Short mmCIF file of C-alpha atoms and ligand atoms in Angstrom, two decimals:
data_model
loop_
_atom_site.label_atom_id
_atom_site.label_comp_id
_atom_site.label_asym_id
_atom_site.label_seq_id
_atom_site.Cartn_x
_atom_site.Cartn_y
_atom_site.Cartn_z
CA UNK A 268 16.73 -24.43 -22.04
CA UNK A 269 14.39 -26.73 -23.80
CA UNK A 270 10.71 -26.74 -23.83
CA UNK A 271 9.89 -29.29 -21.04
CA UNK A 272 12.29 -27.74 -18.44
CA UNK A 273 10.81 -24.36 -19.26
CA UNK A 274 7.21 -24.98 -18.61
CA UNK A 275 8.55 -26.82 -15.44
CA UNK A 276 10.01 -23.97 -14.11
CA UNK A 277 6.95 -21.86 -15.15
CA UNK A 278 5.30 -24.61 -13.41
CA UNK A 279 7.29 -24.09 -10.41
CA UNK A 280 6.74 -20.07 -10.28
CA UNK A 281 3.49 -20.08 -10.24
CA UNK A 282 3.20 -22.75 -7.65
CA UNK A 283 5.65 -20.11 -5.63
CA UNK A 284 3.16 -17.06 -6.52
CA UNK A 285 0.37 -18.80 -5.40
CA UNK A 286 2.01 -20.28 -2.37
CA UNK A 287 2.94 -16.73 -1.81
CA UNK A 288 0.26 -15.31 -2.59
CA UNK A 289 -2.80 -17.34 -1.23
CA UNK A 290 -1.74 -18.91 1.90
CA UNK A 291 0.76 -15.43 3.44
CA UNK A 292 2.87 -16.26 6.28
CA UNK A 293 2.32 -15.11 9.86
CA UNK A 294 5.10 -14.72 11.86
CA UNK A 295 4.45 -14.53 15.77
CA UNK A 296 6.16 -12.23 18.30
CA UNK A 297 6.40 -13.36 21.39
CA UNK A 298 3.56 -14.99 23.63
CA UNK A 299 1.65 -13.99 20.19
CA UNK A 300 1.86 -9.92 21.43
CA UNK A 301 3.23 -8.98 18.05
CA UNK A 302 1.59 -10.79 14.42
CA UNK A 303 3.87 -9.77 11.23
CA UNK A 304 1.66 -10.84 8.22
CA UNK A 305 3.79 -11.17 5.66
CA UNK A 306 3.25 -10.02 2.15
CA UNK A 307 4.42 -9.39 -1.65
CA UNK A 308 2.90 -6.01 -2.30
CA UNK A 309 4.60 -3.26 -1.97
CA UNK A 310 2.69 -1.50 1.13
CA UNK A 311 3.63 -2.15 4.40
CA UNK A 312 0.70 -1.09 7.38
CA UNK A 313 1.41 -1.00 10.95
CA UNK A 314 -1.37 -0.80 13.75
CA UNK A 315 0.08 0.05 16.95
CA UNK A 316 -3.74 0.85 18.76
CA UNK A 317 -6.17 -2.11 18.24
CA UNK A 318 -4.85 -4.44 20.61
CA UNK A 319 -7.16 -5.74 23.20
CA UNK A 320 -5.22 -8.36 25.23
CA UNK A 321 -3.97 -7.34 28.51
CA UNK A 322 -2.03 -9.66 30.41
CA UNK A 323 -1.99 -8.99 34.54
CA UNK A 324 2.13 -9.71 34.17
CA UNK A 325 2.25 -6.44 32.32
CA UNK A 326 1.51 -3.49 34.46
CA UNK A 327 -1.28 -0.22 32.95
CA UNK A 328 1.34 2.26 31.93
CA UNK A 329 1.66 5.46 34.08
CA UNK A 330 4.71 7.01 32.70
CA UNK A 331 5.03 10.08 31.31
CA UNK A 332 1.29 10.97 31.31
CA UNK A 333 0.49 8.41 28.69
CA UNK A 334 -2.87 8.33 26.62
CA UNK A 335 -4.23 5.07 26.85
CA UNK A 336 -7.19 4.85 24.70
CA UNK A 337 -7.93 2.08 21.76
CA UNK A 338 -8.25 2.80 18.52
CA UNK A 339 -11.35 0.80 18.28
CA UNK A 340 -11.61 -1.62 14.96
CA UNK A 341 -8.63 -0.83 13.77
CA UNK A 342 -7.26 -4.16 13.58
CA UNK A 343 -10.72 -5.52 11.75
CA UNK A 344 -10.19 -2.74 9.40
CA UNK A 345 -6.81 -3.73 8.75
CA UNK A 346 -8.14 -7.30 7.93
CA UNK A 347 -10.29 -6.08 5.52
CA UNK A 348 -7.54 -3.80 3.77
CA UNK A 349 -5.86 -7.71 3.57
CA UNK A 350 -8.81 -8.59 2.57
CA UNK A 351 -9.35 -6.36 0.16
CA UNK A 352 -5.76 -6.19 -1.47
CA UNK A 353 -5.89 -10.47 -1.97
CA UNK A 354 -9.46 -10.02 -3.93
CA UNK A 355 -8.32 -7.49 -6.10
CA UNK A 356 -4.72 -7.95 -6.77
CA UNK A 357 -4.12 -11.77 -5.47
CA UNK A 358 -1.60 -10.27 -3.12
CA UNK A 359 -1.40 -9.37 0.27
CA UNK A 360 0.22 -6.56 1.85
CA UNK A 361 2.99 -6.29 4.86
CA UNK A 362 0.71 -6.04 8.10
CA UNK A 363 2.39 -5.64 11.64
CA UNK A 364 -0.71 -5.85 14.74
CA UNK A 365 -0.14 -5.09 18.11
CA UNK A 366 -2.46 -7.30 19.78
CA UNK A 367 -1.39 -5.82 23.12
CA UNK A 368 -4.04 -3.43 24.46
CA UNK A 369 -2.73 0.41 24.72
CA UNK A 370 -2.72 0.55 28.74
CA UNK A 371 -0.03 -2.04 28.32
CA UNK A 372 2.13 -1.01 25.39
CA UNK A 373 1.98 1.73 22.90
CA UNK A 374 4.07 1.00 19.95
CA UNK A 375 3.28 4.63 18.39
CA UNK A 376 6.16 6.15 20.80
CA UNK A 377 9.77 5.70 21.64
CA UNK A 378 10.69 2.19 24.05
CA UNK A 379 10.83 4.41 27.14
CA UNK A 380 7.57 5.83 26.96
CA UNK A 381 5.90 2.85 24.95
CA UNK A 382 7.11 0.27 27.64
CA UNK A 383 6.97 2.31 30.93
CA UNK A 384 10.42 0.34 31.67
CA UNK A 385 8.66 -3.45 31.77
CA UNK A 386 10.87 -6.03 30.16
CA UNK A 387 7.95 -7.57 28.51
CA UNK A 388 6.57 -5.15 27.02
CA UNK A 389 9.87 -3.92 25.75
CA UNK A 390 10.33 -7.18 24.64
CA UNK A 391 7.14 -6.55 22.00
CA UNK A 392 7.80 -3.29 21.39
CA UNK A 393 10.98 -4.37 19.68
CA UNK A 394 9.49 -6.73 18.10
CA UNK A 395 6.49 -5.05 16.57
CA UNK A 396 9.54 -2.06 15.38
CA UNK A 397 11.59 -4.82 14.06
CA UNK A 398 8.84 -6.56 12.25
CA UNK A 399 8.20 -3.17 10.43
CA UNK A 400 11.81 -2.54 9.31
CA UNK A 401 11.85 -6.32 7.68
CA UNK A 402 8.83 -5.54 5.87
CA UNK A 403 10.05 -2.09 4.39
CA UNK A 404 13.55 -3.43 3.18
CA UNK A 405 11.74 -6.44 1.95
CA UNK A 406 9.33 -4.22 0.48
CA UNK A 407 11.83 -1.63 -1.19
CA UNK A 408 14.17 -4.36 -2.26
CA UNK A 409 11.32 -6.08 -4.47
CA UNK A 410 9.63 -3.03 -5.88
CA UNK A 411 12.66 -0.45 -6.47
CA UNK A 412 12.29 1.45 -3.61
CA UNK A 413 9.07 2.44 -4.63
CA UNK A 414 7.11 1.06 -1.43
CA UNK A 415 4.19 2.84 0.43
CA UNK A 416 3.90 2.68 4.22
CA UNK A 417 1.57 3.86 6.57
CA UNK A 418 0.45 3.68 9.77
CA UNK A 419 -3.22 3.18 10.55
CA UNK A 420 -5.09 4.31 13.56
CA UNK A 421 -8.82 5.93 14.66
CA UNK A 422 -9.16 9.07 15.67
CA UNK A 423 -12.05 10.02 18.48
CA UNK A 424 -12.75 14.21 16.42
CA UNK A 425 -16.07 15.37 16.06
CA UNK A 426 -15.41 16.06 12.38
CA UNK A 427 -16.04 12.69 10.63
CA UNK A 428 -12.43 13.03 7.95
CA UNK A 429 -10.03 11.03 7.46
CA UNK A 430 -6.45 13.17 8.58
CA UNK A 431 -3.66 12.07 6.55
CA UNK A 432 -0.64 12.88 8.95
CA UNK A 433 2.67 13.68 6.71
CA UNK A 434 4.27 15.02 9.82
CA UNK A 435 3.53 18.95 8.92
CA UNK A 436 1.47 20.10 11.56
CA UNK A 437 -1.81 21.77 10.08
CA UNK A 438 -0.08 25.30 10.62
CA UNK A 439 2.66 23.91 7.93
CA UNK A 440 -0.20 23.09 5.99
CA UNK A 441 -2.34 26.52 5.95
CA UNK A 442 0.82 28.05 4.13
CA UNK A 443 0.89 28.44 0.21
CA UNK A 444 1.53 25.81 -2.13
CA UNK A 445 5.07 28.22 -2.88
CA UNK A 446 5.89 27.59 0.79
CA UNK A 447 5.32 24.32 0.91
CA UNK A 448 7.54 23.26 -2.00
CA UNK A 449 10.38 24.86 -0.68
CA UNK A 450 13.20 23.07 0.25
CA UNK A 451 12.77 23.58 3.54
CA UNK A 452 9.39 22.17 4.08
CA UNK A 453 9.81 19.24 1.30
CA UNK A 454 12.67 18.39 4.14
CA UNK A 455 9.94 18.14 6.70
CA UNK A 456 7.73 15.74 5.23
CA UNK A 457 7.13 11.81 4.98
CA UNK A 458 6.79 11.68 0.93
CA UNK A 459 9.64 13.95 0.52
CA UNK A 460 11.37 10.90 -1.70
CA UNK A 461 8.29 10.99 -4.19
CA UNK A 462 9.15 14.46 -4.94
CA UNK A 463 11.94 13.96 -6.92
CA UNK A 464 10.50 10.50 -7.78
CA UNK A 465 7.28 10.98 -8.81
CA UNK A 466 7.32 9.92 -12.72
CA UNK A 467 4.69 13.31 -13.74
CA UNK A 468 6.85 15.85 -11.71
CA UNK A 469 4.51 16.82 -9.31
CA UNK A 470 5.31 19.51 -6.57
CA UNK A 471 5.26 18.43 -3.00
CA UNK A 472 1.95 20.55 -2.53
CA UNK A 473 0.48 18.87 -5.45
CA UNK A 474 1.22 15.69 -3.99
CA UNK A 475 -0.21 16.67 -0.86
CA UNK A 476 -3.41 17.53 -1.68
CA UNK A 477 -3.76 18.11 -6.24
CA UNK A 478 -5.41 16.18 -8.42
CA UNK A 479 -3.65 12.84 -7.79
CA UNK A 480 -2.89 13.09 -4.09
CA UNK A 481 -4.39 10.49 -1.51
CA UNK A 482 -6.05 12.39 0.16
CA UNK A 483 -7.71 13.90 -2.91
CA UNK A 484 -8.57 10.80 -4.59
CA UNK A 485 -10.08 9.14 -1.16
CA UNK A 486 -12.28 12.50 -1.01
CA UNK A 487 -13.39 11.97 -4.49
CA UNK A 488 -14.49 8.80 -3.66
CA UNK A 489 -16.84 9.99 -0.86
CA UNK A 490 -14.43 9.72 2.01
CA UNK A 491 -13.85 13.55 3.17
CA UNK A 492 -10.03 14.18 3.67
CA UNK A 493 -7.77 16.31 4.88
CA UNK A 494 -5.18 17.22 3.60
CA UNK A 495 -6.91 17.13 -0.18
CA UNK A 496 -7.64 19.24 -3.04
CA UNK A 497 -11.06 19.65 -1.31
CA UNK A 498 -10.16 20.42 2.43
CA UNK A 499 -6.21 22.10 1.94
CA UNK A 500 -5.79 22.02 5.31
CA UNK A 501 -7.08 21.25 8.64
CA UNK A 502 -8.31 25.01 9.93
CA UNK A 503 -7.13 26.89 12.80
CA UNK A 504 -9.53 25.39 15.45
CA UNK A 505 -9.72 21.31 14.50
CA UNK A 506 -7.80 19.36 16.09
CA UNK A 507 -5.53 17.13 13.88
CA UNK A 508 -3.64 14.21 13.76
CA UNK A 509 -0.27 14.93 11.91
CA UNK A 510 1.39 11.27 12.53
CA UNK A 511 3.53 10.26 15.04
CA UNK A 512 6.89 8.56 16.09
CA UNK A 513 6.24 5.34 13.61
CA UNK A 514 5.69 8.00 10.49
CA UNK A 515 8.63 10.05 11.50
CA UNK A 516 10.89 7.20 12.15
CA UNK A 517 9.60 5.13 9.21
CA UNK A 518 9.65 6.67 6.26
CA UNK A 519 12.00 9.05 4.28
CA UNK A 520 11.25 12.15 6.99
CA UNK A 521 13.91 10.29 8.82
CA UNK A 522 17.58 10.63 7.11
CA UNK A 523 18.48 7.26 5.48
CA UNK A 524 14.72 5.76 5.54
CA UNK A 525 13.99 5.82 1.08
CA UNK A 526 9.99 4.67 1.91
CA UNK A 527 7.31 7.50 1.48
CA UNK A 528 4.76 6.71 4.11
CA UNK A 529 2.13 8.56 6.19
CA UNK A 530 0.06 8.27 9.29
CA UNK A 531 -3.83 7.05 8.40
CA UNK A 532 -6.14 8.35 11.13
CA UNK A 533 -9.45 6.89 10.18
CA UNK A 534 -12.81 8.67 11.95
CA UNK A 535 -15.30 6.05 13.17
CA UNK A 536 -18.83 6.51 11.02
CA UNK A 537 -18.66 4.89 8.02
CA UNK A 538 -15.05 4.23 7.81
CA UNK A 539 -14.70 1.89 11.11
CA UNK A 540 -18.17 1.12 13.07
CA UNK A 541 -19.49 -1.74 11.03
CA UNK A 542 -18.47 -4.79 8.83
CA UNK A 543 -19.97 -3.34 6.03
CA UNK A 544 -18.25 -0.03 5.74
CA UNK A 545 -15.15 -1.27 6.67
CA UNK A 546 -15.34 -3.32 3.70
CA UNK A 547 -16.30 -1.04 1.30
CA UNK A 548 -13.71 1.65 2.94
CA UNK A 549 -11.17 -0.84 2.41
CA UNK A 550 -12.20 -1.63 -1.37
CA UNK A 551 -11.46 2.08 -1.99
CA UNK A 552 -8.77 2.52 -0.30
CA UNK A 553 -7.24 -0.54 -1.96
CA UNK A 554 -8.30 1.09 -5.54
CA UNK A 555 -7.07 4.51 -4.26
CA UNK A 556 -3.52 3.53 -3.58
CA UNK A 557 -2.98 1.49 -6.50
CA UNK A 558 -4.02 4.83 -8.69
CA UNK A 559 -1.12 6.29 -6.41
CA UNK A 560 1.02 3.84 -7.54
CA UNK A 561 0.41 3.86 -10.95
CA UNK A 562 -0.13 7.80 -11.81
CA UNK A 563 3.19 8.32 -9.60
CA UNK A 564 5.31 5.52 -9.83
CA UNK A 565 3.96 3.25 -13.11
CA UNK A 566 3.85 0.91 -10.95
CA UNK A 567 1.37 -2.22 -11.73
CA UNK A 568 0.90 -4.75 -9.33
CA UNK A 569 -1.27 -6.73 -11.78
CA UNK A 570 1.13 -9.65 -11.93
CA UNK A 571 0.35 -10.15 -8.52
CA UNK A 572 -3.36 -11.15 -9.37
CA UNK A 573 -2.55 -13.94 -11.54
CA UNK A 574 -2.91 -16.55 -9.52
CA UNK A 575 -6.23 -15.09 -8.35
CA UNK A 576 -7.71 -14.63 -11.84
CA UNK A 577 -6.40 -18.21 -12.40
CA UNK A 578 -8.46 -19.93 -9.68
CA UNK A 579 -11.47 -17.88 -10.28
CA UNK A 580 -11.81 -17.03 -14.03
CA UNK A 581 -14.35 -14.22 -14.37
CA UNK A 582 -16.89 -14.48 -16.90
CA UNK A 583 -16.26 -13.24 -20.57
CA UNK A 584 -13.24 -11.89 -19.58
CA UNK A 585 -11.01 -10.48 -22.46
CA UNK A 586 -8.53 -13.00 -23.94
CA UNK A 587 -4.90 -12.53 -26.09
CA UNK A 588 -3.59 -14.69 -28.30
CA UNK A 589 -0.76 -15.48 -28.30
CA UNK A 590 0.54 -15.34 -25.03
CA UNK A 591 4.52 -16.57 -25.91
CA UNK A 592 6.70 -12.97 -26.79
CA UNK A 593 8.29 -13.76 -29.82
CA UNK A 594 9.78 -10.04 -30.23
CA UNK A 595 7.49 -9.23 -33.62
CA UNK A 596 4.07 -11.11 -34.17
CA UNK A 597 1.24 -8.94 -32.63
CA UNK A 598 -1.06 -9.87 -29.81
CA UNK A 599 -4.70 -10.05 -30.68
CA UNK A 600 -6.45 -9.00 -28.22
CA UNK A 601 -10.53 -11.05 -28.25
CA UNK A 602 -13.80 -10.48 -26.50
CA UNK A 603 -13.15 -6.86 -25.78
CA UNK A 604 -12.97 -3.37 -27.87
CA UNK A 605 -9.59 -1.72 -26.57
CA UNK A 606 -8.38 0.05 -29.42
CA UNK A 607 -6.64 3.49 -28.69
CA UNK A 608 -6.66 2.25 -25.12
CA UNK A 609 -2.90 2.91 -23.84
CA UNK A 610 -1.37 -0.85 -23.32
CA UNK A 611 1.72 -1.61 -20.52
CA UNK A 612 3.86 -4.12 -20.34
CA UNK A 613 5.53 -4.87 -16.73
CA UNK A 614 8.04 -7.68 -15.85
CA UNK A 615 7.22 -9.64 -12.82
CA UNK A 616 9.16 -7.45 -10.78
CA UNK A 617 6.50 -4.18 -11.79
CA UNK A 618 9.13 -2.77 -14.20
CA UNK A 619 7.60 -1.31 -17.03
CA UNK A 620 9.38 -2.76 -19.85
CA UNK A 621 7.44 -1.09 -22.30
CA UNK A 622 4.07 0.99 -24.11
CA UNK A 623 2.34 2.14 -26.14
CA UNK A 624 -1.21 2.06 -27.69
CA UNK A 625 -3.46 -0.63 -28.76
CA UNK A 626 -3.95 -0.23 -32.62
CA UNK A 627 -7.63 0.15 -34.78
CA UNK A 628 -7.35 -3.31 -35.34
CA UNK A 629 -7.00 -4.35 -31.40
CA UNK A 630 -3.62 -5.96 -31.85
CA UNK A 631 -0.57 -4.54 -29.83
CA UNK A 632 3.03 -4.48 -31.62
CA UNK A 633 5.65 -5.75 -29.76
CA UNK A 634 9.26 -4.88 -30.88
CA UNK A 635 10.71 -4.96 -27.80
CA UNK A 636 13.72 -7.34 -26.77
CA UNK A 637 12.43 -8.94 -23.89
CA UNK A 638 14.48 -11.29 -21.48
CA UNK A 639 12.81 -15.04 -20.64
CA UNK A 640 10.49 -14.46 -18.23
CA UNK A 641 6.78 -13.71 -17.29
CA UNK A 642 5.44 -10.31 -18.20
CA UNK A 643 2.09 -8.63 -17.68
CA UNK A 644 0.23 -6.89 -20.18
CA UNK A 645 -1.94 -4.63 -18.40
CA UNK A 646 -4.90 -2.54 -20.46
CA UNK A 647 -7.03 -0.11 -18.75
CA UNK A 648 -10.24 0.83 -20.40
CA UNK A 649 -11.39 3.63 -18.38
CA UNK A 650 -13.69 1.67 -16.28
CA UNK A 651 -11.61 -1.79 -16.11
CA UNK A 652 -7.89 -3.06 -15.39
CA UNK A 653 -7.64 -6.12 -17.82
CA UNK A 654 -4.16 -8.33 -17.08
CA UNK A 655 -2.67 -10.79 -19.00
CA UNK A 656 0.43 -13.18 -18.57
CA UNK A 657 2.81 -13.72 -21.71
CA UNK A 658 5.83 -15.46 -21.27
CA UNK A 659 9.08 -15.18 -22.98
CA UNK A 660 11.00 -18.62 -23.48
CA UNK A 661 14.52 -19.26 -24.09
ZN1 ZN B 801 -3.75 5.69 17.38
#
């Protein structure tokens, strides 16, 4: 390929990336019941209880004894997850809302029970379930089958903690760790496929609630958990939420379903009752799970926030020079101190192609064969994520 036609097609990626990334596509259900907001990262969030529209043409379900009640700001919070994700990695998630209040539909249980028989709301229901299955294999397709899904709700408990429901019931979870990562209980839970995938070797109860589990790192972070390092499980008398039909029927607790997922049931103060926490709760939860992804996965999404950084340069950021892979001259890294930091490099997919350290002299040595393409170089300094584009011609 020669030079011109290269930087044209560069040209034309990053037009696609920021197309992609920037503008997201919203794809409406019928009579606008069901919004899929598409995405590029690899997290996929349902919300099955925000909803507040409630046509007359749909009848208030009475079937089966069904619980009715909103999940109140669940759907802003969801927003500001979007939110969040787009500042900090120029990428938006996979959202699915139900805007359809819970006396008419409840897309957290099977059709019969979800619709109470009406062939509207079935009509939505479907949708909303097949809106989430086009987002997971879209998801797992792109990023190795290394996707996280969850489903996010509010739960009315006195105790103000967010319950992390990976089906096991809070019994399941007041056994020992040596219970818990047997293979009979590994079989019973929603992250069962990070077990043997995790990249550090973690046991199940270590990714349930050691150093590096969720609910762990969100506790660490001043949002009280459970389950975590800090609260094991939920205790004999508390009520908890241990996720529902969506977590069991979307994510690898369900035979031939590769996504680890769980259910997020978010308590009101601080997490969902104003603008302002929602916002920071969704900063940290965004910073949370892409420390998941990393520490178990080494996964980066940092390519993602290239078009991002683009448009809105940050002052005195870091620069490398040069930015074209030529398989041995060494990238100088300029305007930052990173030496002995521990360097990646990721192909646009999140692969990690290859790392290493950055050397006394803040260069990086690159002797690996790399295909033409765009790579990220990310560097983490402890208290930053710096990312860089390099490129690879032909
Ligand atoms: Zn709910």
């Amino acid at each position: 390929m020669n030079k011109n036609k290269f930087r044209f097609n560069l040209l034309i990626i990053f037009i696609l990336i920021k197309t992609h990334a920037l503008v997201g596509q919203v794809i409406y259900g019928t009579n606008n019941y069901i919004e899929y907001h598409t995405g590029t990262l690899p997290i996929i969030i349902s919300v099955p209880h925000g909803g507040l529209v409630a046509p007359a043409g749909i009848p208030n379900r009475t079937c089966n004894n069904p619980t009715n009640g909103t999940d109140t700001n669940t759907i802003e919070l969801a927003k500001q997850i979007d939110s969040s994700f787009l500042r900090m990695t120029g990428c938006r998630p996979h959202i699915i809302y139900c805007n359809l209040r819970r006396t008419k539909i409840d897309c957290n249980r099977n059709i019969a029970d979800g619709a109470c028989g009406n062939a509207e709301a079935e009509i939505a229901w479907t949708e909303f379930h097949q809106f989430i299955e086009t987002a997971q294999q879209t998801a797992q397709a792109a990023y190795d089958n290394k996707a996280i899904y969850f489903d996010l709700h509010g739960h009315g408990h006195i105790m103000q903690r967010l319950e992390l429901g990976y089906v096991l019931t809070g019994a399941q979870l007041a056994l020992s760790d040596n219970v818990l990562n047997t293979p009979e209980y590994i079989g019973q839970s929603s992250i069962q496929n990070l077990v043997s995938q995790n990249v550090n070797g973690y046991t199940h109860a270590q990714l349930l609630r050691g150093d590096f589990a969720l609910g762990t790192l969100l506790a660490q972070s001043g949002y009280p958990s459970v389950p975590s390092q800090q609260t094991p499980n939920p205790g004999p008398l508390n009520p908890y939420f241990n996720g529902g039909y969506n977590t069991a029927n979307y994510t690898c607790y369900t035979p031939g379903n590769t996504i680890n997922g769980f259910q997020l049931e978010c308590n009101f103060m601080n997490v969902r009752d104003t603008p302002g926490h929602r916002r920071a709760f969704a900063d940290t939860l965004v910073s949370v799970l892409l420390t998941f992804l990393e520490h178990h996965h080494e996964l980066s999404v940092a390519h993602c926030g290239i078009s991002s950084q683009e448009s809105v340069p940050e002052a005195k950021s870091p620069t490398v020079h040069p930015t074209f892979l030529d398989g041995n001259t060494p990238i100088q890294i300029s305007g930052a101190d990173l030496s002995g930091k521990v360097f990646r490099i990721f192909a646009i997919t999140g692969q990690l192609i290859t790392s290493g350290k950055v050397k006394p002299d803040n260069t990086i040595g690159v002797n690996s064969v790399f295909s033409t393409g765009m790579y990220v170089l990310v560097v983490d300094n402890g208290q930053r994520r710096f990312a860089w584009k390099l490129f690879k011609g032909s």
